[in-house]
Short mmCIF file of C-alpha atoms in Angstrom, two decimals:
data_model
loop_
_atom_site.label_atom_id
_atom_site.label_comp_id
_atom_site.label_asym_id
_atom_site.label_seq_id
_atom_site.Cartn_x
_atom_site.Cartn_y
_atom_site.Cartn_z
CA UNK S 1 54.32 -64.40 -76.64
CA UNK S 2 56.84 -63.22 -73.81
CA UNK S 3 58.37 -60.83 -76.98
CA UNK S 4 54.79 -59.16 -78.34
CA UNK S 5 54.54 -58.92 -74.11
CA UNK S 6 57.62 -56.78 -73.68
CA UNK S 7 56.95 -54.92 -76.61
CA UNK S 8 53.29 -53.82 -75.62
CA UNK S 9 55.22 -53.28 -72.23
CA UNK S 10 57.72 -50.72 -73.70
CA UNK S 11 55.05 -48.77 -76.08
CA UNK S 12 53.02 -48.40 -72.39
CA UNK S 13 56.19 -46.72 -70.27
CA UNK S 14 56.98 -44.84 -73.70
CA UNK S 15 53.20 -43.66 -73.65
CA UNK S 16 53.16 -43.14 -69.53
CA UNK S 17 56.33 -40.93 -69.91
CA UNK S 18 54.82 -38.72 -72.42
CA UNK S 19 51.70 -38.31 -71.00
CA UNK S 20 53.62 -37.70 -67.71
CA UNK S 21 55.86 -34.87 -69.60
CA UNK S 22 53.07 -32.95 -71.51
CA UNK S 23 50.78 -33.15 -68.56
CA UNK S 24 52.52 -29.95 -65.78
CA UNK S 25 52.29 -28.23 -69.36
CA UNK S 26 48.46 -29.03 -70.33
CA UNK S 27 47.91 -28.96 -66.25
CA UNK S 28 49.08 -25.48 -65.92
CA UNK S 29 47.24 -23.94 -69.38
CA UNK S 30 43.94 -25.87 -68.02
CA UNK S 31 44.29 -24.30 -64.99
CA UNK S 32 45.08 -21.43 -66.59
CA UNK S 33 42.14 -21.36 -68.91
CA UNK S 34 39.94 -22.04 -65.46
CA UNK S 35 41.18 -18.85 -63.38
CA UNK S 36 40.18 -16.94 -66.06
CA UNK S 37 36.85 -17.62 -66.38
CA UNK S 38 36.54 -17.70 -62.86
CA UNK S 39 37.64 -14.29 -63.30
CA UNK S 40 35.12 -13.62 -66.13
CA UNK S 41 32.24 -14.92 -63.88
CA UNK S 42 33.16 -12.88 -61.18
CA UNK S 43 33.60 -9.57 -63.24
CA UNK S 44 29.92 -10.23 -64.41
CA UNK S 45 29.00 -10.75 -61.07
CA UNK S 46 30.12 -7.71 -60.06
CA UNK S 47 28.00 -6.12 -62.66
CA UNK S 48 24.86 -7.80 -61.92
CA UNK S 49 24.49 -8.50 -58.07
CA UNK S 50 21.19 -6.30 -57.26
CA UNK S 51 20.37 -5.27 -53.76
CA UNK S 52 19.17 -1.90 -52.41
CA UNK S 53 21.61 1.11 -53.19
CA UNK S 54 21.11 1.66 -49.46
CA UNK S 55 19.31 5.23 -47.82
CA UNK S 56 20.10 7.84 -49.76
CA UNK S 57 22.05 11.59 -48.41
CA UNK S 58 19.26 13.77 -46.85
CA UNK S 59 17.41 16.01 -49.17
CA UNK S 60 18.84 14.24 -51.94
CA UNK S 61 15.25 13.20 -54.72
CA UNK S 62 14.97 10.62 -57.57
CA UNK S 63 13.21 11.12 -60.22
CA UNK S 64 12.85 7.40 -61.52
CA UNK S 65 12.22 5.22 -65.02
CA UNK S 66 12.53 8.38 -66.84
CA UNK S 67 11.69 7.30 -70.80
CA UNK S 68 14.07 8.58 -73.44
CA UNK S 69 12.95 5.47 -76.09
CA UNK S 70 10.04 2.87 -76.44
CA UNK S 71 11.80 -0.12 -75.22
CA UNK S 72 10.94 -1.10 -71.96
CA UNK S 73 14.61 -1.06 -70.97
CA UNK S 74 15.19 2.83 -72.54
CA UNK S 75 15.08 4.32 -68.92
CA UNK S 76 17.34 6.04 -66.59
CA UNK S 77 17.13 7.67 -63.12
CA UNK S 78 18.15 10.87 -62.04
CA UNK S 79 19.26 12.07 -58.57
CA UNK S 80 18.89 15.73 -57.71
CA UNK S 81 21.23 17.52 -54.95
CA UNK S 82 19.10 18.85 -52.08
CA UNK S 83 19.70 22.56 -52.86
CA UNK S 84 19.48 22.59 -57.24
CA UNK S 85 22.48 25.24 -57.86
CA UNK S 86 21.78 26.92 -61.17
CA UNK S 87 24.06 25.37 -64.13
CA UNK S 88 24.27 22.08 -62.40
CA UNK S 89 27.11 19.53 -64.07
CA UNK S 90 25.55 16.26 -64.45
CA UNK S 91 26.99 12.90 -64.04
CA UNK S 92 25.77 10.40 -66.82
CA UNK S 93 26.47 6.64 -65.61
CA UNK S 94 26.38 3.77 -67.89
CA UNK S 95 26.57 0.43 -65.72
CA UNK S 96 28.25 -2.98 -67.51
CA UNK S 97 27.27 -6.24 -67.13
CA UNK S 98 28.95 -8.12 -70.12
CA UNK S 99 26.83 -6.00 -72.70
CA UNK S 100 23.85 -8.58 -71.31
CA UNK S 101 22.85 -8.08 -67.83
CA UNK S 102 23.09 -5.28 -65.23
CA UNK S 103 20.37 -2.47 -64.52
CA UNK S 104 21.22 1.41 -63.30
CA UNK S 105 19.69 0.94 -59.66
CA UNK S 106 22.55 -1.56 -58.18
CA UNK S 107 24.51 -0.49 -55.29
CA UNK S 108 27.97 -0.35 -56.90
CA UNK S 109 26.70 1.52 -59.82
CA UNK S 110 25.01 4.39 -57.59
CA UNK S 111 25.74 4.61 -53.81
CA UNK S 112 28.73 5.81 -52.88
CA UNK S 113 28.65 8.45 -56.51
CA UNK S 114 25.41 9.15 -55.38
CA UNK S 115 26.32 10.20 -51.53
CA UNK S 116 29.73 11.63 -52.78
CA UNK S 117 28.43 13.82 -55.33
CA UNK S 118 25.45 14.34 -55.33
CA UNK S 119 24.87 16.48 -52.28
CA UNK S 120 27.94 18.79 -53.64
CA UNK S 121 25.60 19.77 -56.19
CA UNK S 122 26.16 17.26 -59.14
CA UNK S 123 22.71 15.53 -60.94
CA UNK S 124 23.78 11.99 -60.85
CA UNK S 125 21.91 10.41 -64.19
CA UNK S 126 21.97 6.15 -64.39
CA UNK S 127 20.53 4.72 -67.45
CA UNK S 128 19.02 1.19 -68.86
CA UNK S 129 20.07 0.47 -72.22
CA UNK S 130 18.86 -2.83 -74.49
CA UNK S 131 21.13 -5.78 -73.33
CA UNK S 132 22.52 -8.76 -75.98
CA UNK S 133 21.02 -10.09 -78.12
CA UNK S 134 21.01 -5.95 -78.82
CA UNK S 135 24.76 -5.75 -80.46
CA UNK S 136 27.42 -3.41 -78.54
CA UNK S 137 26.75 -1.15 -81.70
CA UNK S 138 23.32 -0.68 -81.30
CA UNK S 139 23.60 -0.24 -77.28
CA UNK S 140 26.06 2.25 -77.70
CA UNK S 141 22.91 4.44 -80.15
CA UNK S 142 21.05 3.98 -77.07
CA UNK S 143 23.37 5.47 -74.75
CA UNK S 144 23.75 8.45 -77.47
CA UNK S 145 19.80 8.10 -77.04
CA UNK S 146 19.75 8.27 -73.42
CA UNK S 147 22.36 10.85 -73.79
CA UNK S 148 20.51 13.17 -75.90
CA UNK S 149 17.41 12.89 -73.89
CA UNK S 150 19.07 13.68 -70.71
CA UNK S 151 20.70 16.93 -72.04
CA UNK S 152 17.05 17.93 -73.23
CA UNK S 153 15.82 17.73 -69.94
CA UNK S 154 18.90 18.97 -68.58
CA UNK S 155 17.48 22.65 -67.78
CA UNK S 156 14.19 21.06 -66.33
CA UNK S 157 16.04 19.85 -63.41
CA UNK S 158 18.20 23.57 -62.91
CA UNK S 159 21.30 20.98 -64.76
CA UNK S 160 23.30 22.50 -67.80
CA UNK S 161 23.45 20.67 -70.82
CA UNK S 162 26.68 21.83 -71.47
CA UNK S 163 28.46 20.36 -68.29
CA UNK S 164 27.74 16.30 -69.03
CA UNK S 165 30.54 13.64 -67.72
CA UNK S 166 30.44 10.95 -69.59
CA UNK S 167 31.24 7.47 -66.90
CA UNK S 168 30.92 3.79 -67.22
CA UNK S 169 32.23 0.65 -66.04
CA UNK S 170 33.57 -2.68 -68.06
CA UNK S 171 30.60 -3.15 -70.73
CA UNK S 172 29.43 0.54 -70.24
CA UNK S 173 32.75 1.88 -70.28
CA UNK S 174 33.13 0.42 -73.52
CA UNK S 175 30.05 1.92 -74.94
CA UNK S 176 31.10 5.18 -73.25
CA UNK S 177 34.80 4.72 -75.49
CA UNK S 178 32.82 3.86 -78.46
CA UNK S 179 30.57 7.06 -78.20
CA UNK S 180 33.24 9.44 -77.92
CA UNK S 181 35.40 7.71 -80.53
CA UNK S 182 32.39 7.81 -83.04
CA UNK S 183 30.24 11.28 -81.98
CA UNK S 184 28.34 9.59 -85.32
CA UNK S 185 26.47 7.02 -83.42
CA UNK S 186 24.86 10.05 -82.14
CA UNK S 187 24.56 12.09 -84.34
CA UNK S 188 20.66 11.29 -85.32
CA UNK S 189 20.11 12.05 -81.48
CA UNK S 190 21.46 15.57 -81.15
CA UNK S 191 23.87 15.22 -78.65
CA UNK S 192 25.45 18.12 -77.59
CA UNK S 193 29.49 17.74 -76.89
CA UNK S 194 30.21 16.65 -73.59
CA UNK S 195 33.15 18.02 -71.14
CA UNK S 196 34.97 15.02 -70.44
CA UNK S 197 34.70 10.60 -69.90
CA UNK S 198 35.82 8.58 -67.18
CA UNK S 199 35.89 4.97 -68.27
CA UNK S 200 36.19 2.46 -65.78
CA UNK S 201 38.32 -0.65 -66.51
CA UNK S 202 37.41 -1.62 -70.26
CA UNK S 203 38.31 -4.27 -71.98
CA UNK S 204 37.59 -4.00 -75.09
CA UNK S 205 38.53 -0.74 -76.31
CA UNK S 206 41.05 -2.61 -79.31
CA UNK S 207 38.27 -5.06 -80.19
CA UNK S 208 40.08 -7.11 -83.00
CA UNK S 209 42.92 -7.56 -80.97
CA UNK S 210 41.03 -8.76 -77.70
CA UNK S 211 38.93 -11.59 -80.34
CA UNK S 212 42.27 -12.59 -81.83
CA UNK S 213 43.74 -13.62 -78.38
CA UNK S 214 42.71 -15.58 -75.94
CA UNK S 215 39.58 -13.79 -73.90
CA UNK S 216 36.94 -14.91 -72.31
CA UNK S 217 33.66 -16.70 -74.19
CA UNK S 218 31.35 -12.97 -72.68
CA UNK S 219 32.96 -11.28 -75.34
CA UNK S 220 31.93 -13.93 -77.89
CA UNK S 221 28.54 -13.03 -76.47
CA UNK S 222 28.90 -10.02 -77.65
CA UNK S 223 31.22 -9.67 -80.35
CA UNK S 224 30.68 -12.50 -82.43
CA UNK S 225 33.08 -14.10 -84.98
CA UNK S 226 32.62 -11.31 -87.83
CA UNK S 227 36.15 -9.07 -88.14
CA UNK S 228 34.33 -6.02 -89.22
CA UNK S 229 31.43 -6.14 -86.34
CA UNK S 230 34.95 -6.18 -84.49
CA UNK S 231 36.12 -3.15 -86.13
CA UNK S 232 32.63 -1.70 -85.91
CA UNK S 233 32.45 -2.02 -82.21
CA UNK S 234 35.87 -0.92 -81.90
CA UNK S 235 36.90 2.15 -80.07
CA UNK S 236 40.39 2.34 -81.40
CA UNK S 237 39.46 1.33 -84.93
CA UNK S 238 36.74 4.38 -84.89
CA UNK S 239 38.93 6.46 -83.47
CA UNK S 240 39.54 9.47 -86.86
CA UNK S 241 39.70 12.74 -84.79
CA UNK S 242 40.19 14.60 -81.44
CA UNK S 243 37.66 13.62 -79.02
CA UNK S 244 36.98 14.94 -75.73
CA UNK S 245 39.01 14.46 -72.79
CA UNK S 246 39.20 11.09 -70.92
CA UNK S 247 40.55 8.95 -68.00
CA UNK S 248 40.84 5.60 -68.44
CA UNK S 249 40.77 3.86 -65.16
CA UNK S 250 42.17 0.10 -65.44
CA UNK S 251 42.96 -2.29 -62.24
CA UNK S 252 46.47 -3.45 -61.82
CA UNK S 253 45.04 -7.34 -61.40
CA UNK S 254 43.97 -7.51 -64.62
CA UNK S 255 46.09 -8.93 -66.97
CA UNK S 256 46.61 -6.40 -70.35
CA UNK S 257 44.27 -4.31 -68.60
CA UNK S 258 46.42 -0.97 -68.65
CA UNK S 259 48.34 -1.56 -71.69
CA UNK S 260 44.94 -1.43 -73.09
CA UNK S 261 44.40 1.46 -71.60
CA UNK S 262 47.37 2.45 -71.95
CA UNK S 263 47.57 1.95 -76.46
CA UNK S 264 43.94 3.88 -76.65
CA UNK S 265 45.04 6.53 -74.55
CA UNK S 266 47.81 7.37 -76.89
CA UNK S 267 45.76 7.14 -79.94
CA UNK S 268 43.37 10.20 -78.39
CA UNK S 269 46.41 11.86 -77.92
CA UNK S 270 47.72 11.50 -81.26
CA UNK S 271 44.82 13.43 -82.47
CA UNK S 272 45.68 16.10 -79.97
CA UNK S 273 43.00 15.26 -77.12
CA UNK S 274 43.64 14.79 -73.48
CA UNK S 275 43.89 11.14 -72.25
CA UNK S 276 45.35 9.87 -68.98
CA UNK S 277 45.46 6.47 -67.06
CA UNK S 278 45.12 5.77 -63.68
CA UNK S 279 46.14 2.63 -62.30
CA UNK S 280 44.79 1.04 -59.58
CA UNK S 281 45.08 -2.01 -57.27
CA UNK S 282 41.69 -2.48 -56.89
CA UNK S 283 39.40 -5.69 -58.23
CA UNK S 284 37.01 -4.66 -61.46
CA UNK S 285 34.76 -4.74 -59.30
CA UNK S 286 35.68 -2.51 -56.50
CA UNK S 287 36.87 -0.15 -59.64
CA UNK S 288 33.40 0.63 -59.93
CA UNK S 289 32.02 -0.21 -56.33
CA UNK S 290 34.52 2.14 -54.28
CA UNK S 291 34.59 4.79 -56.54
CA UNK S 292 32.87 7.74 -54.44
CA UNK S 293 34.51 6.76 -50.83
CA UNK S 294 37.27 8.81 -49.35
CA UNK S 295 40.59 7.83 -50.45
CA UNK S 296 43.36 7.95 -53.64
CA UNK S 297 41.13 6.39 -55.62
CA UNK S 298 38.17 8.75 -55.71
CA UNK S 299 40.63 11.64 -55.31
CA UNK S 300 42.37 10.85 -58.35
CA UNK S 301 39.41 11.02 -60.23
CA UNK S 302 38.42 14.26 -58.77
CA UNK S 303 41.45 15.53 -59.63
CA UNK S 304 40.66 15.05 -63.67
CA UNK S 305 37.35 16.19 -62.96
CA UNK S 306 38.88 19.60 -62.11
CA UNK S 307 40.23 20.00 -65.05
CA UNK S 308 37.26 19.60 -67.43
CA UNK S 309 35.32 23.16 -66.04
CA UNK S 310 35.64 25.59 -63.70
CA UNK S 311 31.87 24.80 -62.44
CA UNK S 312 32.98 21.05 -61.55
CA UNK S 313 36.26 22.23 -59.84
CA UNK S 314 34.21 24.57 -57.94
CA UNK S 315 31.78 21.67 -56.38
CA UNK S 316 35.08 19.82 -55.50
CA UNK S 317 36.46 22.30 -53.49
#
């Protein structure tokens, strides 16, 4: 009895010493694991935390729920400079949100581009497009949708069809990637080529590789389990030709952030388009939320802006 004692005795430390080995290890990935869907939950927060946009600039007007589809969420909103200059460039926002939540009117998506740009004489456009269970595909037909729409209008509001900046952030810089990396998906909308995209801290513009590695379970939301939906909804896999000029914007916090930038940036190029990152120590959130106060930040974007059309420099002066 004292033997089978010590024996159960020494398969308990052996056990104890294991499980006191392997545990900083599982500890530390756990944690791990945690942080970064903390860090999910907090970049969907970011994309979905409503609140009034705040007074708008003097003389600045809205025209609002403008319909460019029959779903109830095929709207956007346009903001029209005080004085309408003739030829106007127009600003065309697509807000993120995971690909399932979000709406055009938040703060972070409009204010400070609204009160930075507008009253220089940009139309600032935001736009609604059908959230999951709606696939990433089929949201990014809507934008081409919205898109289309818009540049119709365009000359209604004293705007020129011809001057259209593609922007979005996280989700809607995706779709934004995926649109210009596939002018297809908008091709039964007759959308006219625009000047240039910003897209604001992506993702998921290598969609394959993001599902293959360790992400967080949003993009399961949205991606699914299917390789090619992956390559579908992949900017870099649609990627066949020059496309028009971008900056990628990516936040220094984020890890693979701007190497993902960084690898579809010089896959435009390879075709021969213009593609540039800009780094920046800023949250995802405050990537979209700051852009349009004074500072590097917003300057640095202006400066690409310049370079898309001697119409847009001109307003930046």
């Amino acid at each position: 009895m004292t033997h089978s004692t010590g024996r159960l005795g020494r398969r308990s430390f052996l056990a104890a010493a294991t499980l006191a080995t392997a545990w900083p290890v599982h500890a530390d990935a756990l944690r791990e694991r945690i942080a970064e869907r903390r860090a999910a939950r907090r970049a969907e927060d970011d994309n979905t935390q409503h609140g009034g946009q705040g007074p708008l600039p003097p003389g600045v007007r809205v025209l609002r729920d403008m319909a460019y589809g029959g779903d109830a969420a095929q709207r956007f909103d346009v903001y029209l400079p005080p004085q309408m200059p003739p030829r106007a460039p127009v600003l065309f926002m697509v807000h993120g949100g995971g690909w399932r939540r979000g709406d055009k009117a938040m703060a972070k998506v409009v204010a400070h581009k609204v009160a930075r740009w507008v009253p220089r004489g940009f139309v600032f456009v935001s736009i609604n497009y059908p959230l999951l269970p709606v696939p990433p595909i089929d949201q990014a037909r809507a934008v081409a949708e919205a898109l289309a729409e818009a540049q119709a209008q365009a000359v209604r509001w004293g705007a020129d069809r011809g001057r259209f900046v593609l922007m979005g952030h996280s989700a809607g810089a995706h779709l934004i990637a995926l649109l210009g990396a596939a002018p297809e998906l908008g091709a039964g909308a007759a959308v006219t080529p625009w000047l240039g995209s910003v897209l604001l801290d992506s993702a998921a513009y290598d969609v394959p590789q993001l599902m293959r590695t360790r992400h967080p379970r949003l993009f399961d939301h949205a991606f699914g389990d299917d390789p090619q939906v992956w390559r579908a909804a992949s900017p870099h896999h649609r990627l066949r030709e020059r496309m028009a000029p971008l900056l990628a914007v990516c936040g220094t916090s984020r890890a693979d952030a701007c190497a993902r930038a960084d690898a579809f940036a010089a896959k435009a190029r390879s075709f021969g388009g213009r593609a540039s990152v800009s780094r920046q120590d800023l949250s995802h959130g405050d990537i979209n939320g700051q852009l349009g106060l004074p500072g590097a930040y917003t300057a640095a974007v202006e400066d690409f802006l310049r370079t898309l059309d001697e119409s847009v420099a001109a307003r930046l002066a």
